[in-house]
PDB file of C-alpha atoms in Angstrom:
ATOM      1  CA  MET A   1      10.806 204.529-163.685  1.00  0.00           C
ATOM      2  CA  ALA A   2       8.100 202.330-162.159  1.00  0.00           C
ATOM      3  CA  THR A   3       5.773 203.799-159.546  1.00  0.00           C
ATOM      4  CA  VAL A   4       3.714 202.358-156.717  1.00  0.00           C
ATOM      5  CA  LYS A   5       0.669 202.623-158.983  1.00  0.00           C
ATOM      6  CA  ASP A   6       2.443 200.524-161.631  1.00  0.00           C
ATOM      7  CA  VAL A   7       3.221 197.862-159.027  1.00  0.00           C
ATOM      8  CA  ALA A   8      -0.403 197.780-157.875  1.00  0.00           C
ATOM      9  CA  LEU A   9      -1.676 197.381-161.451  1.00  0.00           C
ATOM     10  CA  ARG A  10       0.828 194.629-162.268  1.00  0.00           C
ATOM     11  CA  ALA A  11       0.070 192.747-159.035  1.00  0.00           C
ATOM     12  CA  GLY A  12      -3.686 193.226-159.332  1.00  0.00           C
ATOM     13  CA  VAL A  13      -3.984 194.705-155.844  1.00  0.00           C
ATOM     14  CA  SER A  14      -4.922 198.071-154.373  1.00  0.00           C
ATOM     15  CA  LEU A  15      -2.531 200.954-153.818  1.00  0.00           C
ATOM     16  CA  GLY A  16      -3.187 200.525-150.107  1.00  0.00           C
ATOM     17  CA  SER A  17      -1.947 196.943-150.196  1.00  0.00           C
ATOM     18  CA  VAL A  18       1.300 197.980-151.891  1.00  0.00           C
ATOM     19  CA  SER A  19       1.716 200.801-149.373  1.00  0.00           C
ATOM     20  CA  ASN A  20       1.159 198.380-146.494  1.00  0.00           C
ATOM     21  CA  TYR A  21       3.719 195.997-147.984  1.00  0.00           C
ATOM     22  CA  LEU A  22       6.315 198.749-148.332  1.00  0.00           C
ATOM     23  CA  ASN A  23       5.659 199.921-144.776  1.00  0.00           C
ATOM     24  CA  GLY A  24       6.291 196.480-143.337  1.00  0.00           C
ATOM     25  CA  LYS A  25       2.710 195.622-142.457  1.00  0.00           C
ATOM     26  CA  ARG A  26       1.742 191.975-142.580  1.00  0.00           C
ATOM     27  CA  LEU A  27      -0.335 190.884-145.566  1.00  0.00           C
ATOM     28  CA  LYS A  28      -1.667 187.556-146.693  1.00  0.00           C
ATOM     29  CA  PRO A  29       1.288 185.532-148.029  1.00  0.00           C
ATOM     30  CA  LYS A  30      -0.316 185.270-151.474  1.00  0.00           C
ATOM     31  CA  THR A  31      -0.806 189.044-151.696  1.00  0.00           C
ATOM     32  CA  ALA A  32       2.730 189.778-150.490  1.00  0.00           C
ATOM     33  CA  SER A  33       4.118 187.313-153.027  1.00  0.00           C
ATOM     34  CA  ARG A  34       2.237 188.971-155.899  1.00  0.00           C
ATOM     35  CA  ILE A  35       3.480 192.412-154.887  1.00  0.00           C
ATOM     36  CA  LYS A  36       7.069 191.236-154.591  1.00  0.00           C
ATOM     37  CA  LYS A  37       6.865 189.525-157.978  1.00  0.00           C
ATOM     38  CA  ALA A  38       5.470 192.696-159.569  1.00  0.00           C
ATOM     39  CA  MET A  39       8.224 194.801-158.003  1.00  0.00           C
ATOM     40  CA  ASP A  40      10.863 192.427-159.370  1.00  0.00           C
ATOM     41  CA  GLU A  41       9.334 192.390-162.846  1.00  0.00           C
ATOM     42  CA  LEU A  42       9.117 196.188-162.949  1.00  0.00           C
ATOM     43  CA  ASP A  43      12.517 196.628-161.293  1.00  0.00           C
ATOM     44  CA  TYR A  44      10.807 198.837-158.712  1.00  0.00           C
ATOM     45  CA  HIS A  45      13.035 200.076-155.889  1.00  0.00           C
ATOM     46  CA  GLN A  46      11.642 201.918-152.925  1.00  0.00           C
ATOM     47  CA  ASN A  47      13.462 205.115-151.991  1.00  0.00           C
ATOM     48  CA  ILE A  48      14.472 204.005-148.505  1.00  0.00           C
ATOM     49  CA  ILE A  49      15.926 207.378-147.554  1.00  0.00           C
ATOM     50  CA  ALA A  50      12.786 209.283-148.500  1.00  0.00           C
ATOM     51  CA  SER A  51      10.585 206.669-146.890  1.00  0.00           C
ATOM     52  CA  GLY A  52      12.662 206.746-143.736  1.00  0.00           C
ATOM     53  CA  LEU A  53      12.524 210.536-143.535  1.00  0.00           C
ATOM     54  CA  LYS A  54       8.761 210.428-143.896  1.00  0.00           C
ATOM     55  CA  LYS A  55       8.450 207.943-141.026  1.00  0.00           C
ATOM     56  CA  ASN A  56      11.379 209.392-139.037  1.00  0.00           C
ATOM     57  CA  LYS A  57      13.105 206.015-139.292  1.00  0.00           C
ATOM     58  CA  SER A  58      16.246 204.755-140.983  1.00  0.00           C
ATOM     59  CA  MET A  59      14.672 201.324-141.575  1.00  0.00           C
ATOM     60  CA  SER A  60      17.939 199.753-140.419  1.00  0.00           C
ATOM     61  CA  ILE A  61      18.912 197.543-137.491  1.00  0.00           C
ATOM     62  CA  GLY A  62      22.450 197.417-136.138  1.00  0.00           C
ATOM     63  CA  ILE A  63      23.918 194.077-135.081  1.00  0.00           C
ATOM     64  CA  VAL A  64      27.187 193.749-133.152  1.00  0.00           C
ATOM     65  CA  VAL A  65      28.858 190.333-133.095  1.00  0.00           C
ATOM     66  CA  ASN A  66      32.132 189.218-131.526  1.00  0.00           C
ATOM     67  CA  SER A  67      33.410 187.780-134.786  1.00  0.00           C
ATOM     68  CA  LEU A  68      32.184 187.673-138.366  1.00  0.00           C
ATOM     69  CA  THR A  69      33.646 184.167-138.607  1.00  0.00           C
ATOM     70  CA  ASP A  70      31.553 182.807-135.726  1.00  0.00           C
ATOM     71  CA  PHE A  71      29.190 180.272-137.287  1.00  0.00           C
ATOM     72  CA  PHE A  72      26.724 180.367-134.374  1.00  0.00           C
ATOM     73  CA  SER A  73      26.280 184.145-134.369  1.00  0.00           C
ATOM     74  CA  MET A  74      26.173 184.547-138.132  1.00  0.00           C
ATOM     75  CA  SER A  75      23.598 181.757-138.498  1.00  0.00           C
ATOM     76  CA  ILE A  76      21.358 183.688-136.110  1.00  0.00           C
ATOM     77  CA  VAL A  77      22.047 186.969-137.936  1.00  0.00           C
ATOM     78  CA  SER A  78      20.895 185.335-141.173  1.00  0.00           C
ATOM     79  CA  GLU A  79      17.598 184.333-139.548  1.00  0.00           C
ATOM     80  CA  ILE A  80      17.109 187.828-138.120  1.00  0.00           C
ATOM     81  CA  GLU A  81      17.661 189.376-141.541  1.00  0.00           C
ATOM     82  CA  ASN A  82      15.222 186.965-143.172  1.00  0.00           C
ATOM     83  CA  TYR A  83      12.583 187.943-140.613  1.00  0.00           C
ATOM     84  CA  VAL A  84      12.947 191.730-140.512  1.00  0.00           C
ATOM     85  CA  GLU A  85      13.337 192.241-144.260  1.00  0.00           C
ATOM     86  CA  ASN A  86       9.694 191.179-144.588  1.00  0.00           C
ATOM     87  CA  TYR A  87       8.904 194.458-142.830  1.00  0.00           C
ATOM     88  CA  GLY A  88      11.226 196.616-144.936  1.00  0.00           C
ATOM     89  CA  TYR A  89      14.201 196.622-142.564  1.00  0.00           C
ATOM     90  CA  SER A  90      17.834 196.083-143.484  1.00  0.00           C
ATOM     91  CA  ILE A  91      20.699 195.188-141.173  1.00  0.00           C
ATOM     92  CA  ILE A  92      24.145 196.659-140.552  1.00  0.00           C
ATOM     93  CA  ILE A  93      26.608 194.133-139.099  1.00  0.00           C
ATOM     94  CA  CYS A  94      29.600 195.207-137.004  1.00  0.00           C
ATOM     95  CA  ASP A  95      32.424 193.016-135.693  1.00  0.00           C
ATOM     96  CA  CYS A  96      33.801 194.080-132.297  1.00  0.00           C
ATOM     97  CA  ARG A  97      36.419 191.281-132.258  1.00  0.00           C
ATOM     98  CA  GLU A  98      35.801 190.683-128.546  1.00  0.00           C
ATOM     99  CA  ASP A  99      37.372 194.062-127.763  1.00  0.00           C
ATOM    100  CA  LYS A 100      35.508 196.325-125.314  1.00  0.00           C
ATOM    101  CA  GLN A 101      36.764 199.578-126.806  1.00  0.00           C
ATOM    102  CA  ARG A 102      35.935 198.426-130.309  1.00  0.00           C
ATOM    103  CA  PHE A 103      32.459 197.408-129.081  1.00  0.00           C
ATOM    104  CA  GLU A 104      31.890 200.954-127.806  1.00  0.00           C
ATOM    105  CA  GLU A 105      33.079 202.400-131.109  1.00  0.00           C
ATOM    106  CA  LYS A 106      30.738 200.168-133.092  1.00  0.00           C
ATOM    107  CA  ILE A 107      27.725 201.109-130.958  1.00  0.00           C
ATOM    108  CA  GLU A 108      28.584 204.787-131.445  1.00  0.00           C
ATOM    109  CA  PHE A 109      28.958 204.189-135.189  1.00  0.00           C
ATOM    110  CA  LEU A 110      25.479 202.670-135.325  1.00  0.00           C
ATOM    111  CA  LEU A 111      23.892 205.442-133.262  1.00  0.00           C
ATOM    112  CA  ASN A 112      25.441 208.048-135.555  1.00  0.00           C
ATOM    113  CA  ARG A 113      23.661 206.336-138.439  1.00  0.00           C
ATOM    114  CA  SER A 114      20.314 206.623-136.667  1.00  0.00           C
ATOM    115  CA  ILE A 115      19.631 202.905-136.598  1.00  0.00           C
ATOM    116  CA  ASP A 116      16.191 201.987-135.281  1.00  0.00           C
ATOM    117  CA  ALA A 117      17.279 199.093-133.022  1.00  0.00           C
ATOM    118  CA  ILE A 118      20.393 197.246-131.894  1.00  0.00           C
ATOM    119  CA  VAL A 119      21.108 193.540-131.435  1.00  0.00           C
ATOM    120  CA  VAL A 120      24.123 192.514-129.359  1.00  0.00           C
ATOM    121  CA  PHE A 121      25.646 189.080-128.804  1.00  0.00           C
ATOM    122  CA  HIS A 122      27.370 187.723-125.696  1.00  0.00           C
ATOM    123  CA  GLN A 123      27.371 191.035-123.802  1.00  0.00           C
ATOM    124  CA  ASP A 124      26.595 190.512-120.127  1.00  0.00           C
ATOM    125  CA  GLU A 125      27.817 193.899-118.856  1.00  0.00           C
ATOM    126  CA  SER A 126      26.527 197.402-119.468  1.00  0.00           C
ATOM    127  CA  SER A 127      28.723 200.098-120.967  1.00  0.00           C
ATOM    128  CA  PRO A 128      28.562 203.874-121.483  1.00  0.00           C
ATOM    129  CA  MET A 129      27.458 203.503-125.097  1.00  0.00           C
ATOM    130  CA  LEU A 130      24.775 200.929-124.271  1.00  0.00           C
ATOM    131  CA  GLU A 131      23.452 203.345-121.658  1.00  0.00           C
ATOM    132  CA  LYS A 132      23.358 205.989-124.382  1.00  0.00           C
ATOM    133  CA  VAL A 133      21.337 203.602-126.550  1.00  0.00           C
ATOM    134  CA  VAL A 134      18.797 203.332-123.733  1.00  0.00           C
ATOM    135  CA  GLU A 135      18.759 207.123-123.245  1.00  0.00           C
ATOM    136  CA  GLN A 136      17.901 207.554-126.924  1.00  0.00           C
ATOM    137  CA  ALA A 137      15.044 205.036-126.589  1.00  0.00           C
ATOM    138  CA  VAL A 138      16.561 202.715-129.180  1.00  0.00           C
ATOM    139  CA  PRO A 139      15.327 199.143-128.569  1.00  0.00           C
ATOM    140  CA  ILE A 140      17.944 196.521-127.690  1.00  0.00           C
ATOM    141  CA  VAL A 141      17.713 192.770-128.130  1.00  0.00           C
ATOM    142  CA  ALA A 142      20.427 190.851-126.285  1.00  0.00           C
ATOM    143  CA  ILE A 143      21.285 187.365-127.504  1.00  0.00           C
ATOM    144  CA  ASP A 144      22.985 184.640-125.472  1.00  0.00           C
ATOM    145  CA  ALA A 145      23.346 186.709-122.285  1.00  0.00           C
ATOM    146  CA  PRO A 146      21.299 189.279-120.346  1.00  0.00           C
ATOM    147  CA  ILE A 147      22.990 192.676-120.015  1.00  0.00           C
ATOM    148  CA  HIS A 148      23.411 193.547-116.349  1.00  0.00           C
ATOM    149  CA  GLY A 149      21.882 196.937-115.599  1.00  0.00           C
ATOM    150  CA  ILE A 150      20.180 197.339-118.992  1.00  0.00           C
ATOM    151  CA  GLN A 151      16.488 196.779-119.651  1.00  0.00           C
ATOM    152  CA  SER A 152      16.063 194.944-122.925  1.00  0.00           C
ATOM    153  CA  ASP A 153      14.490 191.956-124.563  1.00  0.00           C
ATOM    154  CA  VAL A 154      16.707 188.882-124.208  1.00  0.00           C
ATOM    155  CA  VAL A 155      16.858 185.643-126.188  1.00  0.00           C
ATOM    156  CA  LEU A 156      18.662 182.796-124.453  1.00  0.00           C
ATOM    157  CA  VAL A 157      19.035 179.073-124.237  1.00  0.00           C
ATOM    158  CA  ASN A 158      19.103 177.376-120.843  1.00  0.00           C
ATOM    159  CA  ASN A 159      22.850 176.985-120.610  1.00  0.00           C
ATOM    160  CA  TYR A 160      22.785 175.666-117.062  1.00  0.00           C
ATOM    161  CA  GLU A 161      20.053 173.059-117.435  1.00  0.00           C
ATOM    162  CA  SER A 162      21.264 171.793-120.804  1.00  0.00           C
ATOM    163  CA  SER A 163      24.792 171.368-119.453  1.00  0.00           C
ATOM    164  CA  ARG A 164      23.516 169.575-116.381  1.00  0.00           C
ATOM    165  CA  GLU A 165      21.415 167.201-118.482  1.00  0.00           C
ATOM    166  CA  GLY A 166      24.309 166.499-120.846  1.00  0.00           C
ATOM    167  CA  VAL A 167      26.717 165.637-118.038  1.00  0.00           C
ATOM    168  CA  VAL A 168      24.052 163.512-116.318  1.00  0.00           C
ATOM    169  CA  ASP A 169      23.748 161.575-119.570  1.00  0.00           C
ATOM    170  CA  LEU A 170      27.502 160.910-119.496  1.00  0.00           C
ATOM    171  CA  ILE A 171      27.239 159.713-115.901  1.00  0.00           C
ATOM    172  CA  ASN A 172      24.300 157.453-116.716  1.00  0.00           C
ATOM    173  CA  ARG A 173      26.391 155.897-119.472  1.00  0.00           C
ATOM    174  CA  GLY A 174      29.056 154.957-116.950  1.00  0.00           C
ATOM    175  CA  TYR A 175      31.503 157.867-117.109  1.00  0.00           C
ATOM    176  CA  GLN A 176      32.517 159.198-113.699  1.00  0.00           C
ATOM    177  CA  LYS A 177      35.838 160.952-114.197  1.00  0.00           C
ATOM    178  CA  ILE A 178      34.686 163.848-116.356  1.00  0.00           C
ATOM    179  CA  GLY A 179      36.830 166.857-117.167  1.00  0.00           C
ATOM    180  CA  ILE A 180      35.612 170.185-118.495  1.00  0.00           C
ATOM    181  CA  ILE A 181      37.122 172.686-120.899  1.00  0.00           C
ATOM    182  CA  SER A 182      35.320 175.798-119.718  1.00  0.00           C
ATOM    183  CA  GLY A 183      35.657 179.543-120.253  1.00  0.00           C
ATOM    184  CA  GLN A 184      36.454 182.520-118.073  1.00  0.00           C
ATOM    185  CA  PRO A 185      34.406 182.798-114.854  1.00  0.00           C
ATOM    186  CA  ARG A 186      33.498 186.436-115.555  1.00  0.00           C
ATOM    187  CA  ASN A 187      31.567 185.285-118.610  1.00  0.00           C
ATOM    188  CA  TYR A 188      27.853 184.556-118.150  1.00  0.00           C
ATOM    189  CA  ILE A 189      27.803 181.552-120.479  1.00  0.00           C
ATOM    190  CA  SER A 190      30.860 179.992-118.847  1.00  0.00           C
ATOM    191  CA  ARG A 191      29.380 180.351-115.369  1.00  0.00           C
ATOM    192  CA  GLU A 192      26.074 178.828-116.417  1.00  0.00           C
ATOM    193  CA  ARG A 193      27.544 175.877-118.310  1.00  0.00           C
ATOM    194  CA  GLN A 194      30.200 175.083-115.731  1.00  0.00           C
ATOM    195  CA  GLY A 195      27.545 175.400-113.029  1.00  0.00           C
ATOM    196  CA  GLY A 196      25.460 172.745-114.780  1.00  0.00           C
ATOM    197  CA  TYR A 197      28.507 170.467-114.983  1.00  0.00           C
ATOM    198  CA  GLU A 198      29.282 170.849-111.292  1.00  0.00           C
ATOM    199  CA  ASP A 199      25.706 170.310-110.128  1.00  0.00           C
ATOM    200  CA  ALA A 200      25.390 167.156-112.242  1.00  0.00           C
ATOM    201  CA  LEU A 201      28.405 165.740-110.409  1.00  0.00           C
ATOM    202  CA  ARG A 202      27.004 166.773-107.022  1.00  0.00           C
ATOM    203  CA  GLU A 203      23.647 165.152-107.748  1.00  0.00           C
ATOM    204  CA  HIS A 204      25.419 161.832-108.334  1.00  0.00           C
ATOM    205  CA  ASP A 205      27.765 162.146-105.336  1.00  0.00           C
ATOM    206  CA  LEU A 206      30.801 162.569-107.559  1.00  0.00           C
ATOM    207  CA  PRO A 207      33.592 164.900-106.442  1.00  0.00           C
ATOM    208  CA  ILE A 208      34.277 168.190-108.198  1.00  0.00           C
ATOM    209  CA  ASN A 209      37.969 167.885-108.901  1.00  0.00           C
ATOM    210  CA  GLN A 210      39.407 171.329-109.613  1.00  0.00           C
ATOM    211  CA  GLN A 211      42.271 169.610-111.438  1.00  0.00           C
ATOM    212  CA  TYR A 212      39.731 168.413-114.006  1.00  0.00           C
ATOM    213  CA  ILE A 213      38.699 171.983-114.880  1.00  0.00           C
ATOM    214  CA  TRP A 214      40.457 173.969-117.623  1.00  0.00           C
ATOM    215  CA  GLN A 215      39.418 177.561-118.241  1.00  0.00           C
ATOM    216  CA  GLY A 216      40.113 178.531-121.829  1.00  0.00           C
ATOM    217  CA  ASN A 217      39.376 181.500-124.068  1.00  0.00           C
ATOM    218  CA  TYR A 218      36.930 179.939-126.562  1.00  0.00           C
ATOM    219  CA  THR A 219      39.467 179.444-129.381  1.00  0.00           C
ATOM    220  CA  ILE A 220      40.585 176.297-131.195  1.00  0.00           C
ATOM    221  CA  GLN A 221      44.090 176.629-129.751  1.00  0.00           C
ATOM    222  CA  SER A 222      42.637 176.931-126.259  1.00  0.00           C
ATOM    223  CA  GLY A 223      40.846 173.620-126.825  1.00  0.00           C
ATOM    224  CA  VAL A 224      44.097 171.984-127.925  1.00  0.00           C
ATOM    225  CA  GLU A 225      45.879 173.249-124.821  1.00  0.00           C
ATOM    226  CA  GLY A 226      43.050 172.317-122.470  1.00  0.00           C
ATOM    227  CA  ALA A 227      42.616 168.761-123.711  1.00  0.00           C
ATOM    228  CA  THR A 228      46.367 168.165-123.834  1.00  0.00           C
ATOM    229  CA  ARG A 229      46.876 169.490-120.304  1.00  0.00           C
ATOM    230  CA  LEU A 230      43.955 167.603-118.778  1.00  0.00           C
ATOM    231  CA  LEU A 231      44.616 164.258-120.457  1.00  0.00           C
ATOM    232  CA  THR A 232      48.376 164.370-119.935  1.00  0.00           C
ATOM    233  CA  LYS A 233      48.222 165.254-116.252  1.00  0.00           C
ATOM    234  CA  HIS A 234      45.148 163.130-115.553  1.00  0.00           C
ATOM    235  CA  PRO A 235      45.141 160.023-117.759  1.00  0.00           C
ATOM    236  CA  GLU A 236      42.281 158.648-115.677  1.00  0.00           C
ATOM    237  CA  ILE A 237      39.835 161.149-117.247  1.00  0.00           C
ATOM    238  CA  GLU A 238      37.187 159.209-119.174  1.00  0.00           C
ATOM    239  CA  ALA A 239      35.165 162.017-120.743  1.00  0.00           C
ATOM    240  CA  LEU A 240      35.409 165.716-121.553  1.00  0.00           C
ATOM    241  CA  PHE A 241      32.667 168.329-121.591  1.00  0.00           C
ATOM    242  CA  VAL A 242      33.701 171.210-123.874  1.00  0.00           C
ATOM    243  CA  ILE A 243      31.529 174.290-123.468  1.00  0.00           C
ATOM    244  CA  ASN A 244      31.906 175.796-126.940  1.00  0.00           C
ATOM    245  CA  TYR A 245      32.303 174.683-130.510  1.00  0.00           C
ATOM    246  CA  TYR A 246      35.706 176.115-131.345  1.00  0.00           C
ATOM    247  CA  MET A 247      37.372 174.721-128.229  1.00  0.00           C
ATOM    248  CA  SER A 248      35.839 171.348-129.102  1.00  0.00           C
ATOM    249  CA  LEU A 249      37.589 171.425-132.484  1.00  0.00           C
ATOM    250  CA  GLY A 250      40.860 172.006-130.654  1.00  0.00           C
ATOM    251  CA  ALA A 251      40.137 169.224-128.183  1.00  0.00           C
ATOM    252  CA  LEU A 252      39.400 166.799-131.025  1.00  0.00           C
ATOM    253  CA  LYS A 253      42.628 167.817-132.730  1.00  0.00           C
ATOM    254  CA  ALA A 254      44.569 167.084-129.532  1.00  0.00           C
ATOM    255  CA  LEU A 255      42.857 163.696-129.177  1.00  0.00           C
ATOM    256  CA  ARG A 256      43.723 162.737-132.730  1.00  0.00           C
ATOM    257  CA  GLN A 257      47.339 163.874-132.543  1.00  0.00           C
ATOM    258  CA  ASN A 258      48.323 162.859-129.028  1.00  0.00           C
ATOM    259  CA  PHE A 259      45.801 160.425-127.588  1.00  0.00           C
ATOM    260  CA  SER A 260      44.625 158.360-130.555  1.00  0.00           C
ATOM    261  CA  LYS A 261      44.985 155.077-128.660  1.00  0.00           C
ATOM    262  CA  ARG A 262      42.696 156.235-125.841  1.00  0.00           C
ATOM    263  CA  HIS A 263      38.929 156.396-125.892  1.00  0.00           C
ATOM    264  CA  VAL A 264      37.774 159.668-124.389  1.00  0.00           C
ATOM    265  CA  GLU A 265      34.067 160.380-124.681  1.00  0.00           C
ATOM    266  CA  MET A 266      33.250 163.967-125.608  1.00  0.00           C
ATOM    267  CA  LEU A 267      30.225 166.171-124.979  1.00  0.00           C
ATOM    268  CA  VAL A 268      30.152 169.473-126.870  1.00  0.00           C
ATOM    269  CA  PHE A 269      27.922 172.506-126.314  1.00  0.00           C
ATOM    270  CA  ASP A 270      26.977 173.613-129.849  1.00  0.00           C
ATOM    271  CA  HIS A 271      26.148 171.272-132.674  1.00  0.00           C
ATOM    272  CA  PHE A 272      26.920 172.036-136.275  1.00  0.00           C
ATOM    273  CA  PHE A 273      26.821 169.735-139.262  1.00  0.00           C
ATOM    274  CA  VAL A 274      30.495 168.734-139.040  1.00  0.00           C
ATOM    275  CA  ASN A 275      29.853 166.925-135.760  1.00  0.00           C
ATOM    276  CA  ASP A 276      28.042 164.250-137.753  1.00  0.00           C
ATOM    277  CA  ILE A 277      31.165 163.271-139.687  1.00  0.00           C
ATOM    278  CA  PHE A 278      33.302 162.406-136.663  1.00  0.00           C
ATOM    279  CA  TYR A 279      33.912 158.756-135.902  1.00  0.00           C
ATOM    280  CA  PRO A 280      33.263 157.738-133.297  1.00  0.00           C
ATOM    281  CA  SER A 281      30.500 160.325-133.113  1.00  0.00           C
ATOM    282  CA  ILE A 282      30.473 162.890-130.327  1.00  0.00           C
ATOM    283  CA  SER A 283      27.583 163.881-128.094  1.00  0.00           C
ATOM    284  CA  SER A 284      26.413 167.446-128.459  1.00  0.00           C
ATOM    285  CA  ILE A 285      23.982 169.984-127.083  1.00  0.00           C
ATOM    286  CA  GLU A 286      22.365 171.580-130.117  1.00  0.00           C
ATOM    287  CA  GLN A 287      21.286 175.199-129.952  1.00  0.00           C
ATOM    288  CA  PRO A 288      18.225 176.080-132.084  1.00  0.00           C
ATOM    289  CA  VAL A 289      19.810 178.880-134.101  1.00  0.00           C
ATOM    290  CA  ALA A 290      16.808 179.262-136.414  1.00  0.00           C
ATOM    291  CA  THR A 291      14.425 179.651-133.476  1.00  0.00           C
ATOM    292  CA  ILE A 292      16.766 182.085-131.724  1.00  0.00           C
ATOM    293  CA  GLY A 293      17.027 184.254-134.839  1.00  0.00           C
ATOM    294  CA  LYS A 294      13.308 184.251-135.578  1.00  0.00           C
ATOM    295  CA  THR A 295      12.506 185.037-131.945  1.00  0.00           C
ATOM    296  CA  ALA A 296      14.912 187.987-131.972  1.00  0.00           C
ATOM    297  CA  GLY A 297      13.366 189.177-135.233  1.00  0.00           C
ATOM    298  CA  ARG A 298       9.860 188.962-133.772  1.00  0.00           C
ATOM    299  CA  LEU A 299      10.889 190.956-130.687  1.00  0.00           C
ATOM    300  CA  LEU A 300      12.419 193.655-132.887  1.00  0.00           C
ATOM    301  CA  ILE A 301       9.323 193.972-135.052  1.00  0.00           C
ATOM    302  CA  GLU A 302       7.051 194.154-132.009  1.00  0.00           C
ATOM    303  CA  ARG A 303       9.001 197.229-130.916  1.00  0.00           C
ATOM    304  CA  LEU A 304       9.580 198.845-134.305  1.00  0.00           C
ATOM    305  CA  VAL A 305       6.361 198.133-136.189  1.00  0.00           C
ATOM    306  CA  LYS A 306       3.753 197.309-133.587  1.00  0.00           C
ATOM    307  CA  GLY A 307       4.843 200.002-131.129  1.00  0.00           C
ATOM    308  CA  LYS A 308       5.328 197.794-128.084  1.00  0.00           C
ATOM    309  CA  GLU A 309       6.785 199.663-125.096  1.00  0.00           C
ATOM    310  CA  GLY A 310       8.103 198.301-121.800  1.00  0.00           C
ATOM    311  CA  ASN A 311       7.210 194.745-120.756  1.00  0.00           C
ATOM    312  CA  TYR A 312      10.638 193.432-121.718  1.00  0.00           C
ATOM    313  CA  GLU A 313      10.787 189.717-122.376  1.00  0.00           C
ATOM    314  CA  THR A 314      13.403 187.095-121.599  1.00  0.00           C
ATOM    315  CA  ILE A 315      12.758 184.109-123.827  1.00  0.00           C
ATOM    316  CA  TYR A 316      14.462 180.742-123.451  1.00  0.00           C
ATOM    317  CA  CYS A 317      14.751 178.632-126.590  1.00  0.00           C
ATOM    318  CA  LYS A 318      14.979 174.896-126.004  1.00  0.00           C
ATOM    319  CA  ASN A 319      18.200 173.011-126.762  1.00  0.00           C
ATOM    320  CA  SER A 320      18.336 169.344-127.720  1.00  0.00           C
ATOM    321  CA  LEU A 321      20.829 166.684-126.652  1.00  0.00           C
ATOM    322  CA  ARG A 322      22.268 164.514-129.416  1.00  0.00           C
ATOM    323  CA  THR A 323      24.062 161.343-128.360  1.00  0.00           C
TER     324      THR A 323
END
């Protein structure tokens, strides 16, 4: 069985360099590459359990998402994993399925496995288990929404401003009767994005017609229902702003099946590659998933490796409007 000394000899580096690599310390890229290559060639595997016991760490990070099928969240998770594995950390992914009780159970599951940090998505309210995470001094990184009552690092996009700018673009292109397929008002993202929509209308002296607002539940079927209801009851609607990707798929399905002879411009919050294949193309607000993931990874490593305490950061990553 290969040893650390064998790896150092094969890579042509010092034992200290190999030790630093295994402990997640940053090395010159060339040195790190040589060590990794030597480890692969020798089939060297670090004993994570023994290493973790020595450092009083599990070398694992728990991540709780609303759905394992959510492309947005899982794209970010992939970037987080790519970042933290350079420092010797692995991830444990849990799916809470948008269920509060299941969310609590998953947080408890992760705490029982002595994870070193937790990442949560779309959670804007505290909970008993999140409070327990704080009590145990386990770092939290919140993505997509700040957690009310919990001190943590937060990685966001500017949902309000991006929505406002997107709707202003529609108005500048001549659309005045603009409907919105929004989410539930208790949800942070829904409030921010719908707020941007409403303020864009106000800025251009356009009325906020409550009949043009559909509050869905972020699913494809909800998008079908919202678009069908809005466009059937209000045929004068010229454009739709859909605040999430899955509801936009439903809205597009409704347009194709029931309103194919009408031109309804669409603005979607979230851009993924499939948007490019639609004809006519749709406007979209693209979230920088790679930047969000890398930023979350950096914040985790600052806490776990560099020993940062307090001074919690809220970082906004910049969206881009595609028309």
